Short mmCIF file of C-alpha atoms (C1' of nucleotides) in Angstrom, two decimals:
data_model
loop_
_atom_site.label_atom_id
_atom_site.label_comp_id
_atom_site.label_asym_id
_atom_site.label_seq_id
_atom_site.Cartn_x
_atom_site.Cartn_y
_atom_site.Cartn_z
CA MET H 221 0.01 0.00 0.01
CA ARG H 222 1.60 3.27 -1.15
CA ILE H 223 0.52 6.69 0.11
CA VAL H 224 1.70 9.99 -1.32
CA THR H 225 1.23 13.36 0.35
CA LEU H 226 2.10 16.78 -1.02
CA ASN H 227 1.45 20.36 -0.14
CA ALA H 228 0.87 21.50 -3.71
CA ASN H 229 1.09 25.26 -3.04
CA GLY H 230 -1.70 25.67 -5.62
CA ILE H 231 -2.84 22.57 -7.44
CA ARG H 232 -2.98 24.52 -10.70
CA SER H 233 0.61 25.63 -10.20
CA ALA H 234 1.68 22.04 -9.42
CA ALA H 235 -0.16 20.91 -12.56
CA ARG H 236 1.81 23.41 -14.69
CA LYS H 237 4.96 21.97 -13.19
CA GLY H 238 4.11 18.42 -14.22
CA PHE H 239 2.57 16.89 -11.07
CA PHE H 240 -0.17 15.18 -13.05
CA ASP H 241 2.32 13.79 -15.55
CA TRP H 242 4.31 12.28 -12.68
CA LEU H 243 1.46 10.97 -10.56
CA PRO H 244 0.25 8.08 -12.78
CA HIS H 245 3.72 6.50 -12.58
CA GLN H 246 3.75 6.33 -8.77
CA SER H 247 1.47 3.34 -8.20
CA ALA H 248 -0.12 5.31 -5.38
CA ASP H 249 -3.10 3.86 -3.59
CA VAL H 250 -3.98 7.14 -1.91
CA VAL H 251 -2.81 10.66 -2.66
CA CYS H 252 -3.27 13.45 -0.14
CA LEU H 253 -2.91 17.08 -1.20
CA GLN H 254 -2.87 20.27 0.79
CA GLU H 255 -3.03 23.92 -0.26
CA THR H 256 -4.98 23.21 -3.40
CA LYS H 257 -5.83 26.96 -3.47
CA ALA H 258 -8.76 26.46 -5.80
CA HIS H 259 -12.50 26.05 -5.65
CA ILE H 260 -13.75 22.82 -7.16
CA HIS H 261 -15.52 24.67 -10.02
CA GLN H 262 -12.09 25.98 -11.08
CA LEU H 263 -10.91 22.39 -11.52
CA ASP H 264 -13.19 21.23 -14.31
CA ASP H 265 -10.23 20.23 -16.49
CA PRO H 266 -10.05 16.36 -16.49
CA LEU H 267 -6.42 16.79 -15.41
CA TYR H 268 -7.69 17.39 -11.87
CA TRP H 269 -9.69 14.14 -11.88
CA PRO H 270 -6.95 11.61 -12.66
CA GLU H 271 -8.09 8.34 -14.11
CA ASP H 272 -7.94 5.33 -11.80
CA PHE H 273 -8.73 7.51 -8.78
CA HIS H 274 -11.79 8.55 -6.88
CA CYS H 275 -11.16 12.24 -6.25
CA TYR H 276 -12.42 14.35 -3.38
CA TYR H 277 -11.81 18.04 -2.73
CA LEU H 278 -12.54 20.10 0.35
CA ASP H 279 -12.13 23.83 -0.34
CA ALA H 280 -11.76 26.84 1.90
CA ASP H 281 -14.51 29.41 1.64
CA LYS H 282 -11.96 32.05 0.66
CA LYS H 283 -10.92 31.93 -2.97
CA GLY H 284 -7.35 30.85 -3.70
CA TYR H 285 -6.71 29.84 -0.08
CA SER H 286 -5.86 26.54 1.64
CA GLY H 287 -7.96 23.50 0.63
CA VAL H 288 -7.20 19.77 0.81
CA ALA H 289 -7.89 16.76 -1.40
CA ILE H 290 -7.71 12.99 -1.43
CA TYR H 291 -7.40 10.78 -4.52
CA ALA H 292 -8.15 7.11 -3.74
CA ARG H 293 -7.62 4.15 -6.03
CA HIS H 294 -10.48 2.33 -4.27
CA PRO H 295 -13.66 4.14 -3.26
CA PRO H 296 -13.71 4.87 0.45
CA ASP H 297 -16.53 3.49 2.58
CA MET H 298 -17.00 6.88 4.08
CA LEU H 299 -15.68 10.43 3.68
CA VAL H 300 -15.41 12.84 6.57
CA ARG H 301 -15.37 16.51 5.52
CA GLY H 302 -13.96 18.72 8.23
CA LEU H 303 -13.61 18.34 11.95
CA GLY H 304 -16.93 19.83 13.04
CA TRP H 305 -15.24 23.14 13.95
CA PRO H 306 -16.94 25.80 11.85
CA ASP H 307 -14.03 28.27 12.01
CA MET H 308 -11.37 25.77 10.90
CA ASP H 309 -13.67 23.90 8.52
CA ALA H 310 -14.29 27.14 6.63
CA GLU H 311 -10.56 27.00 5.83
CA GLY H 312 -10.68 23.53 4.18
CA ARG H 313 -8.11 21.80 6.36
CA TYR H 314 -9.27 18.26 7.08
CA LEU H 315 -10.54 15.49 4.82
CA GLU H 316 -10.71 11.84 5.96
CA ALA H 317 -11.34 8.75 3.83
CA ARG H 318 -12.28 5.50 5.58
CA PHE H 319 -11.42 2.17 3.96
CA GLY H 320 -12.47 -0.77 6.15
CA ASP H 321 -10.33 -0.61 9.31
CA LEU H 322 -8.12 2.17 7.93
CA SER H 323 -8.58 5.90 7.79
CA VAL H 324 -6.39 8.10 5.59
CA VAL H 325 -6.49 11.80 6.37
CA SER H 326 -5.33 14.81 4.40
CA VAL H 327 -4.72 17.62 6.88
CA TYR H 328 -3.29 21.11 6.59
CA LEU H 329 -2.49 22.74 9.91
CA PRO H 330 -2.62 26.55 10.06
CA SER H 331 0.59 28.46 9.46
CA GLY H 332 1.49 30.97 12.13
CA SER H 333 4.17 32.75 10.19
CA SER H 334 2.16 35.65 8.82
CA SER H 335 0.99 37.22 12.13
CA ALA H 336 0.42 36.79 15.85
CA GLU H 337 -3.30 36.38 15.06
CA ARG H 338 -2.58 33.44 12.77
CA GLN H 339 -0.23 31.92 15.36
CA ALA H 340 -3.10 32.10 17.83
CA VAL H 341 -5.32 30.29 15.31
CA LYS H 342 -2.60 27.65 14.98
CA PHE H 343 -2.45 27.13 18.75
CA THR H 344 -6.24 26.89 18.89
CA PHE H 345 -6.08 24.21 16.19
CA LEU H 346 -3.45 22.31 18.14
CA ASP H 347 -5.51 22.57 21.35
CA ARG H 348 -8.51 21.02 19.64
CA PHE H 349 -6.62 18.55 17.45
CA LEU H 350 -5.02 16.63 20.32
CA PRO H 351 -8.43 15.53 21.70
CA HIS H 352 -9.40 14.65 18.15
CA LEU H 353 -6.35 12.44 17.80
CA ARG H 354 -7.26 10.76 21.08
CA GLU H 355 -10.77 10.08 19.79
CA CYS H 356 -9.19 8.54 16.71
CA ALA H 357 -6.95 6.35 18.87
CA ALA H 358 -9.98 5.28 20.93
CA LYS H 359 -11.73 4.02 17.81
CA GLY H 360 -9.28 1.14 17.65
CA HIS H 361 -8.75 1.16 13.92
CA HIS H 362 -5.76 2.28 11.86
CA TYR H 363 -4.99 5.88 10.94
CA ILE H 364 -2.57 7.51 8.54
CA LEU H 365 -2.66 11.27 8.98
CA CYS H 366 -0.96 12.81 5.97
CA GLY H 367 -0.23 16.44 5.52
CA ASP H 368 1.50 19.65 6.28
CA TRP H 369 1.63 19.97 10.04
CA ASN H 370 3.61 23.20 9.86
CA ILE H 371 5.89 22.11 12.77
CA ALA H 372 9.39 20.69 12.63
CA HIS H 373 9.72 18.33 15.57
CA LYS H 374 13.41 18.24 16.50
CA PRO H 375 16.65 20.01 15.60
CA ILE H 376 17.36 17.30 13.03
CA ASP H 377 14.18 18.32 11.23
CA LEU H 378 15.37 21.69 9.98
CA LYS H 379 18.68 23.13 8.83
CA ASN H 380 18.89 26.18 11.06
CA TRP H 381 17.26 25.08 14.29
CA ARG H 382 19.09 27.48 16.55
CA SER H 383 18.03 30.64 14.74
CA ASN H 384 14.47 29.39 14.35
CA GLN H 385 13.57 28.77 17.96
CA LYS H 386 11.56 31.99 18.04
CA ASN H 387 9.92 31.39 14.65
CA SER H 388 6.56 29.81 14.04
CA GLY H 389 7.05 26.19 13.08
CA PHE H 390 9.81 25.54 15.59
CA LEU H 391 8.50 27.20 18.74
CA PRO H 392 9.04 25.27 21.98
CA GLU H 393 5.25 25.06 22.55
CA GLU H 394 4.73 23.61 19.05
CA ARG H 395 7.54 21.10 19.52
CA ALA H 396 6.18 20.10 22.93
CA TRP H 397 2.81 19.53 21.35
CA LEU H 398 4.38 17.12 18.83
CA ASP H 399 6.25 15.48 21.74
CA THR H 400 2.86 14.76 23.27
CA VAL H 401 1.52 13.35 20.01
CA PHE H 402 4.50 11.10 19.36
CA GLU H 403 6.05 10.36 22.74
CA ARG H 404 3.12 10.35 25.15
CA ASP H 405 0.23 9.33 22.89
CA GLY H 406 2.22 6.89 20.78
CA TRP H 407 1.52 8.16 17.31
CA VAL H 408 4.39 7.39 14.89
CA ASP H 409 6.26 9.75 12.62
CA ALA H 410 6.51 7.19 9.81
CA PHE H 411 9.26 8.90 7.88
CA ARG H 412 11.51 9.41 10.88
CA HIS H 413 10.79 5.86 12.12
CA ALA H 414 12.34 4.50 8.92
CA ASN H 415 14.95 7.14 8.23
CA PRO H 416 17.13 8.58 11.02
CA GLN H 417 19.30 10.64 8.67
CA PRO H 418 19.74 14.40 8.98
CA ASP H 419 19.04 16.86 6.14
CA GLN H 420 15.77 15.19 5.21
CA TYR H 421 13.38 18.04 4.51
CA THR H 422 10.02 18.46 2.82
CA TRP H 423 9.84 22.23 2.51
CA TRP H 424 12.25 24.93 1.37
CA SER H 425 11.53 28.65 1.41
CA ASN H 426 11.27 30.28 -1.97
CA ARG H 427 13.48 33.08 -0.77
CA GLY H 428 17.21 33.15 -1.36
CA GLN H 429 18.89 29.89 -2.29
CA ALA H 430 17.10 27.70 0.21
CA TRP H 431 16.42 24.85 -2.22
CA ALA H 432 19.87 24.99 -3.85
CA LYS H 433 21.53 24.94 -0.40
CA ASN H 434 19.04 22.45 1.08
CA VAL H 435 18.09 24.90 3.79
CA GLY H 436 14.82 23.13 4.52
CA TRP H 437 12.32 22.03 7.13
CA ARG H 438 10.61 18.67 7.58
CA ILE H 439 7.06 19.80 8.28
CA ASP H 440 5.13 17.30 6.15
CA TYR H 441 4.33 14.01 7.83
CA GLN H 442 2.57 10.74 7.63
CA VAL H 443 1.56 10.20 11.23
CA VAL H 444 0.35 6.65 11.82
CA SER H 445 -1.41 4.90 14.66
CA PRO H 446 0.76 2.58 16.78
CA GLY H 447 -0.56 -0.59 15.17
CA LEU H 448 0.91 0.46 11.82
CA ARG H 449 4.40 1.06 13.12
CA ALA H 450 5.59 -2.38 12.07
CA ALA H 451 3.98 -1.98 8.64
CA ILE H 452 6.18 0.96 7.56
CA ARG H 453 8.13 -0.58 4.71
CA ALA H 454 9.82 2.21 2.75
CA VAL H 455 9.90 5.99 2.91
CA ALA H 456 11.03 8.63 0.39
CA ILE H 457 11.01 12.36 -0.19
CA TYR H 458 10.82 12.95 -3.94
CA LYS H 459 13.11 15.74 -5.05
CA ASP H 460 13.89 14.91 -8.69
CA GLN H 461 11.23 17.27 -9.86
CA ARG H 462 9.81 20.36 -8.18
CA PHE H 463 6.05 20.69 -8.19
CA SER H 464 5.83 23.05 -5.20
CA ASP H 465 7.87 24.63 -2.44
CA HIS H 466 7.15 21.30 -0.67
CA ALA H 467 8.27 17.86 -1.88
CA PRO H 468 6.08 14.76 -2.10
CA LEU H 469 6.45 12.38 0.85
CA ILE H 470 5.94 8.79 -0.31
CA ILE H 471 5.53 5.90 2.11
CA ASP H 472 4.90 2.22 1.47
CA TYR H 473 3.12 0.10 4.09
CA ASP H 474 2.91 -3.66 4.42
CA HIS H 475 -0.62 -3.40 5.68
CA PRO H 476 -2.82 -4.65 2.86
CA PHE H 477 -5.03 -2.01 1.34
CA PRO H 478 -8.58 -2.75 2.51
CA VAL H 479 -10.85 -3.21 -0.51
CA MET J 660 14.24 67.67 -33.25
CA ARG J 661 13.02 64.14 -32.48
CA ILE J 662 10.23 63.38 -30.05
CA VAL J 663 9.30 59.87 -28.92
CA THR J 664 6.06 59.01 -27.10
CA LEU J 665 5.05 55.67 -25.62
CA ASN J 666 2.35 54.33 -23.35
CA ALA J 667 4.67 52.02 -21.43
CA ASN J 668 1.93 49.97 -19.72
CA GLY J 669 4.17 49.88 -16.66
CA ILE J 670 7.59 51.44 -16.96
CA ARG J 671 9.09 48.56 -15.00
CA SER J 672 7.56 46.10 -17.43
CA ALA J 673 8.83 48.10 -20.42
CA ALA J 674 12.28 48.15 -18.80
CA ARG J 675 12.24 44.32 -18.51
CA LYS J 676 11.39 44.21 -22.22
CA GLY J 677 14.39 46.32 -23.16
CA PHE J 678 12.99 49.84 -23.50
CA PHE J 679 15.98 51.38 -21.76
CA ASP J 680 18.39 49.43 -23.93
CA TRP J 681 16.69 50.79 -27.05
CA LEU J 682 16.17 54.37 -25.96
CA PRO J 683 19.81 55.61 -26.00
CA HIS J 684 20.03 54.70 -29.70
CA GLN J 685 17.07 56.87 -30.75
CA SER J 686 18.66 60.31 -30.65
CA ALA J 687 15.51 61.56 -29.00
CA ASP J 688 15.37 65.15 -27.81
CA VAL J 689 12.24 64.57 -25.73
CA VAL J 690 10.67 61.31 -24.58
CA CYS J 691 7.06 61.26 -23.28
CA LEU J 692 5.78 58.28 -21.37
CA GLN J 693 2.31 57.38 -20.15
CA GLU J 694 1.06 54.68 -17.79
CA THR J 695 4.34 54.49 -15.88
CA LYS J 696 2.34 52.66 -13.15
CA ALA J 697 4.91 53.37 -10.48
CA HIS J 698 5.58 55.82 -7.71
CA ILE J 699 8.83 57.71 -8.10
CA HIS J 700 10.33 56.05 -4.99
CA GLN J 701 9.90 52.68 -6.78
CA LEU J 702 12.16 53.95 -9.58
CA ASP J 703 15.42 54.43 -7.70
CA ASP J 704 17.32 52.15 -10.11
CA PRO J 705 19.49 54.42 -12.32
CA LEU J 706 17.87 52.67 -15.29
CA TYR J 707 14.88 54.94 -14.79
CA TRP J 708 17.05 58.08 -14.94
CA PRO J 709 18.72 57.63 -18.31
CA GLU J 710 21.95 59.50 -18.83
CA ASP J 711 21.84 62.51 -21.11
CA PHE J 712 18.26 63.29 -20.04
CA HIS J 713 16.58 65.44 -17.48
CA CYS J 714 13.84 63.19 -16.12
CA TYR J 715 10.48 64.20 -14.66
CA TYR J 716 7.76 61.94 -13.33
CA LEU J 717 4.19 62.78 -12.33
CA ASP J 718 2.53 59.89 -10.51
CA ALA J 719 -1.06 59.06 -9.70
CA ASP J 720 -1.91 58.93 -6.02
CA LYS J 721 -3.01 55.34 -6.42
CA LYS J 722 -0.17 52.80 -6.48
CA GLY J 723 0.47 51.03 -9.76
CA TYR J 724 -1.93 53.26 -11.66
CA SER J 725 -1.54 55.72 -14.55
CA GLY J 726 1.32 58.23 -14.26
CA VAL J 727 3.24 60.18 -16.95
CA ALA J 728 6.87 61.19 -17.50
CA ILE J 729 9.04 63.40 -19.67
CA TYR J 730 12.75 62.86 -20.38
CA ALA J 731 14.33 65.94 -21.93
CA ARG J 732 17.81 66.21 -23.41
CA HIS J 733 17.89 69.91 -22.51
CA PRO J 734 16.51 71.18 -19.23
CA PRO J 735 13.10 72.80 -19.66
CA ASP J 736 12.66 76.43 -18.65
CA MET J 737 9.51 75.44 -16.78
CA LEU J 738 7.62 72.32 -15.86
CA VAL J 739 3.83 72.27 -15.45
CA ARG J 740 2.56 69.43 -13.26
CA GLY J 741 -1.10 68.75 -13.86
CA LEU J 742 -3.92 70.83 -15.23
CA GLY J 743 -5.14 72.39 -12.01
CA TRP J 744 -8.02 69.91 -11.79
CA PRO J 745 -7.63 68.10 -8.48
CA ASP J 746 -9.64 65.01 -9.52
CA MET J 747 -7.69 64.42 -12.76
CA ASP J 748 -4.37 65.60 -11.33
CA ALA J 749 -4.64 62.91 -8.64
CA GLU J 750 -4.44 60.44 -11.52
CA GLY J 751 -1.11 61.70 -12.91
CA ARG J 752 -2.25 62.48 -16.46
CA TYR J 753 -0.59 65.73 -17.60
CA LEU J 754 3.02 66.92 -17.55
CA GLU J 755 4.21 69.83 -19.64
CA ALA J 756 7.81 70.92 -20.30
CA ARG J 757 8.42 74.40 -21.73
CA PHE J 758 11.51 75.07 -23.81
CA GLY J 759 11.63 78.64 -25.08
CA ASP J 760 8.68 79.08 -27.48
CA LEU J 761 7.84 75.36 -27.45
CA SER J 762 5.86 73.24 -24.99
CA VAL J 763 6.04 69.46 -25.07
CA VAL J 764 3.29 67.68 -23.14
CA SER J 765 2.94 64.09 -21.98
CA VAL J 766 -0.75 63.40 -21.55
CA TYR J 767 -2.76 60.26 -20.76
CA LEU J 768 -6.49 60.63 -21.33
CA PRO J 769 -8.76 58.44 -19.17
CA SER J 770 -9.87 55.13 -20.58
CA GLY J 771 -13.60 54.53 -20.56
CA SER J 772 -13.46 50.83 -21.30
CA SER J 773 -13.76 49.48 -17.78
CA SER J 774 -17.13 51.00 -16.76
CA ALA J 775 -19.78 53.60 -17.44
CA GLU J 776 -18.37 55.58 -14.50
CA ARG J 777 -14.92 55.74 -16.10
CA GLN J 778 -16.49 56.68 -19.45
CA ALA J 779 -18.16 59.57 -17.64
CA VAL J 780 -14.76 60.59 -16.22
CA LYS J 781 -13.35 60.48 -19.78
CA PHE J 782 -16.13 62.74 -21.07
CA THR J 783 -15.52 65.13 -18.20
CA PHE J 784 -11.84 65.24 -19.13
CA LEU J 785 -12.70 65.94 -22.76
CA ASP J 786 -15.11 68.72 -21.73
CA ARG J 787 -12.40 70.43 -19.72
CA PHE J 788 -9.52 69.67 -22.04
CA LEU J 789 -10.94 71.48 -25.09
CA PRO J 790 -10.89 74.89 -23.29
CA HIS J 791 -7.39 74.02 -22.07
CA LEU J 792 -6.29 73.44 -25.68
CA ARG J 793 -7.81 76.77 -26.64
CA GLU J 794 -5.87 78.47 -23.86
CA CYS J 795 -2.71 76.85 -25.23
CA ALA J 796 -3.53 78.06 -28.73
CA ALA J 797 -4.11 81.57 -27.39
CA LYS J 798 -0.62 81.66 -25.90
CA GLY J 799 0.83 81.93 -29.39
CA HIS J 800 3.70 79.59 -28.92
CA HIS J 801 4.25 76.07 -30.25
CA TYR J 802 2.83 72.93 -28.67
CA ILE J 803 3.45 69.23 -29.17
CA LEU J 804 0.93 67.24 -27.15
CA CYS J 805 2.20 63.68 -26.97
CA GLY J 806 0.36 60.79 -25.48
CA ASP J 807 -2.39 58.23 -25.34
CA TRP J 808 -5.59 60.06 -26.16
CA ASN J 809 -7.63 56.82 -25.97
CA ILE J 810 -9.64 57.76 -29.02
CA ALA J 811 -9.25 56.54 -32.61
CA HIS J 812 -10.30 59.39 -34.88
CA LYS J 813 -11.56 57.88 -38.13
CA PRO J 814 -12.33 54.42 -39.57
CA ILE J 815 -8.83 54.27 -40.98
CA ASP J 816 -7.46 54.50 -37.43
CA LEU J 817 -8.58 51.07 -36.26
CA LYS J 818 -8.96 47.67 -37.90
CA ASN J 819 -12.55 46.89 -36.96
CA TRP J 820 -14.26 50.26 -36.99
CA ARG J 821 -17.77 48.98 -37.72
CA SER J 822 -17.95 46.67 -34.74
CA ASN J 823 -16.37 49.24 -32.43
CA GLN J 824 -18.77 52.12 -32.92
CA LYS J 825 -20.40 51.34 -29.57
CA ASN J 826 -17.11 50.78 -27.74
CA SER J 827 -15.22 53.34 -25.74
CA GLY J 828 -12.42 54.78 -27.85
CA PHE J 829 -14.48 54.98 -31.05
CA LEU J 830 -17.76 56.41 -29.85
CA PRO J 831 -19.35 59.06 -32.13
CA GLU J 832 -19.11 61.67 -29.31
CA GLU J 833 -15.41 60.94 -28.84
CA ARG J 834 -14.72 61.12 -32.60
CA ALA J 835 -16.70 64.38 -32.83
CA TRP J 836 -14.60 65.80 -30.06
CA LEU J 837 -11.43 65.00 -32.03
CA ASP J 838 -13.08 66.53 -35.12
CA THR J 839 -13.40 69.73 -33.15
CA VAL J 840 -9.77 69.58 -32.04
CA PHE J 841 -8.40 68.89 -35.51
CA GLU J 842 -10.89 70.29 -37.96
CA ARG J 843 -12.36 73.29 -36.18
CA ASP J 844 -9.54 74.34 -33.86
CA GLY J 845 -6.75 73.54 -36.30
CA TRP J 846 -4.56 71.27 -34.20
CA VAL J 847 -2.62 68.83 -36.36
CA ASP J 848 -2.45 65.02 -36.02
CA ALA J 849 1.23 64.95 -36.95
CA PHE J 850 1.41 61.23 -37.78
CA ARG J 851 -1.62 61.33 -40.07
CA HIS J 852 -0.48 64.54 -41.68
CA ALA J 853 2.64 62.76 -42.87
CA ASN J 854 1.27 59.24 -43.38
CA PRO J 855 -2.11 58.63 -45.07
CA GLN J 856 -1.72 54.86 -45.13
CA PRO J 857 -4.24 52.51 -43.50
CA ASP J 858 -3.26 49.84 -40.95
CA GLN J 859 -1.01 52.21 -38.98
CA TYR J 860 -1.77 51.47 -35.35
CA THR J 861 -0.18 52.23 -32.02
CA TRP J 862 -2.09 49.85 -29.75
CA TRP J 863 -3.09 46.20 -29.96
CA SER J 864 -5.14 44.31 -27.40
CA ASN J 865 -3.30 41.65 -25.49
CA ARG J 866 -6.18 39.27 -26.06
CA GLY J 867 -6.29 36.78 -28.86
CA GLN J 868 -3.91 37.32 -31.80
CA ALA J 869 -4.45 41.06 -32.11
CA TRP J 870 -0.75 41.88 -32.51
CA ALA J 871 -0.03 38.96 -34.85
CA LYS J 872 -3.01 39.90 -37.04
CA ASN J 873 -2.39 43.66 -36.72
CA VAL J 874 -5.86 44.16 -35.25
CA GLY J 875 -4.95 47.52 -33.74
CA TRP J 876 -6.03 51.07 -32.97
CA ARG J 877 -4.21 54.34 -33.51
CA ILE J 878 -4.90 56.09 -30.20
CA ASP J 879 -1.44 57.55 -29.48
CA TYR J 880 -0.79 60.92 -31.02
CA GLN J 881 1.53 63.82 -31.33
CA VAL J 882 -0.91 66.70 -31.68
CA VAL J 883 0.84 69.86 -32.77
CA SER J 884 -0.15 73.51 -32.98
CA PRO J 885 -0.83 74.83 -36.50
CA GLY J 886 2.48 76.67 -36.74
CA LEU J 887 4.34 73.33 -36.54
CA ARG J 888 2.43 71.66 -39.39
CA ALA J 889 5.09 72.54 -41.96
CA ALA J 890 7.83 71.34 -39.61
CA ILE J 891 6.72 67.69 -39.53
CA ARG J 892 9.57 65.97 -41.26
CA ALA J 893 9.30 62.22 -40.63
CA VAL J 894 6.96 59.92 -38.70
CA ALA J 895 7.29 56.32 -37.56
CA ILE J 896 5.62 53.71 -35.39
CA TYR J 897 8.33 51.44 -34.01
CA LYS J 898 7.26 47.79 -34.08
CA ASP J 899 10.55 45.87 -34.31
CA GLN J 900 10.54 45.32 -30.56
CA ARG J 901 7.57 45.17 -28.19
CA PHE J 902 7.95 47.11 -24.97
CA SER J 903 4.24 47.39 -24.22
CA ASP J 904 0.81 46.81 -25.71
CA HIS J 905 1.42 50.21 -27.31
CA ALA J 906 4.20 51.01 -29.78
CA PRO J 907 6.48 54.04 -29.65
CA LEU J 908 5.45 56.89 -31.93
CA ILE J 909 8.54 58.76 -33.20
CA ILE J 910 8.30 62.09 -35.01
CA ASP J 911 11.05 64.34 -36.36
CA TYR J 912 10.43 68.06 -36.69
CA ASP J 913 12.35 70.66 -38.64
CA HIS J 914 11.76 73.21 -35.93
CA PRO J 915 15.06 73.68 -34.15
CA PHE J 916 15.08 72.51 -30.58
CA PRO J 917 15.08 75.63 -28.40
CA VAL J 918 18.09 75.56 -26.08
"C1'" DC Y 1133 10.06 34.67 -3.43
"C1'" DT Y 1134 5.61 32.41 -4.95
"C1'" DT Y 1135 0.56 31.62 -5.70
"C1'" DT Y 1136 -3.58 33.41 -6.16
"C1'" DT Y 1137 -6.75 37.36 -6.15
"C1'" DT Y 1138 -8.42 42.07 -7.55
"C1'" DA Y 1139 -8.53 46.42 -10.08
"C1'" DT Y 1140 -7.68 48.40 -14.21
"C1'" DG Y 1141 -6.99 48.84 -18.84
"C1'" DC C 502 -4.62 39.08 -21.87
"C1'" DA C 503 -1.21 41.89 -19.11
"C1'" DT C 504 0.43 45.03 -15.39
"C1'" DA C 505 0.64 45.86 -10.78
"C1'" DG C 506 -0.99 45.33 -5.78
"C1'" DA C 507 -2.76 42.71 -1.91
"C1'" DA C 508 -3.06 38.79 1.08
"C1'" DA C 509 -1.03 34.77 2.53
"C1'" DG C 510 2.50 31.56 3.28
#
DNA sequence: CTTTTTATG
DNA sequence: CATAGAAAG
């Protein structure tokens, strides 16, 4: 079972850069996208409805902003649109597809980098999301939460950790929150579980020479429930092409895809 | 004496397209620009202050909107900024440089194409500009009024005159106003005086294949006072490079440049 | 620095 | 269709 996640930074921009030429060659079972930045009526081109997938979009109310999607090779038994939080759901941040005993989620956590107000929104999301994760855990089935969590967990997860300790995305409170998710509650950072190497990033600023110098952050995750830890087979960050300021995170699982 | 006029559709865009590489080779005495679309503090690059010229900018209050400029090889004796009409002057539409017995003007008449409200503004400008022209004529010295008048005068001055009779820029009232300027008041359309050929345009829509098919309009003029009629020596519309959706209009006059 | 809007032409 | 600005990341 192969799952691909990508913050597209505009699905139409990613399309122009060849994402939909690349995708059919990935043998993906599920594809999770974040920051589609489009309303569904702007995606009438068949390009945005790739063959062999069942495609679901959840848009923000605001045009050109946020938005998540899931493409699934097999039709899900159920689709969950949003978290039941009207303020966050208006921003198109959470889409869940249930396949038998497995849920795959495409989630886009708020960025706090643009203002103190947006950082407060991010903290509010974190405050509410932890109980949500605990409800998921209590359900007793498998979860794979794919997406842009907008937090680098540890110093190994970004190039310049010292200078970023006061910047959104590597604040002590944000890191402590991820500690709780991974270390107390037992969720698994699938990429890091399989790859302990440094310099493994999924996002590079567009400013300066960040990409050329690999000055990046690992803020995109596949976070899996404890029962899937042993099923993590292979992990990869795809950097041969650039569809976005983020790179696709591709993970293979032994767990059979429920059909 | 050579005078060049161009609606730059953004002086920074025209710069990217090589306007300031081309300009030094033109032996221009005066250069008139319209739609600079920049505030002067955004033009600190020396590129925008070409050597061998005295450079004057008149900006609109609104960022990125309208704005005119004059570059003069010799320093003018006097510079007139605006027409004394606060509403129009806030839009950066009129800059006059006086050299001895000659005034050279860079003028950008309002476009009416975006709304009925803007068409009303255009008509208001026309209503006030005719008395202004008569005041100029009464002064008894020479005038060369360069710029984008946003009106094609006669059917020969645009490709599709029949279908444009209800469109701003070729309305009967606008054409009649130019009739008054040229036929009653005796101002001279210098390009047409020297070149009676059809298909001589200075603006082409960016939509479709207007440029490739030469579906254009002649809406940029050098309008000269009657005493300069006999001094019109050579006229040209420069189309070898494209700096803008408008083309430079270059006219040589026998009248010696007053220094 | 980039994507996507919006206003304007 | 293109320029430039605004909002957001």
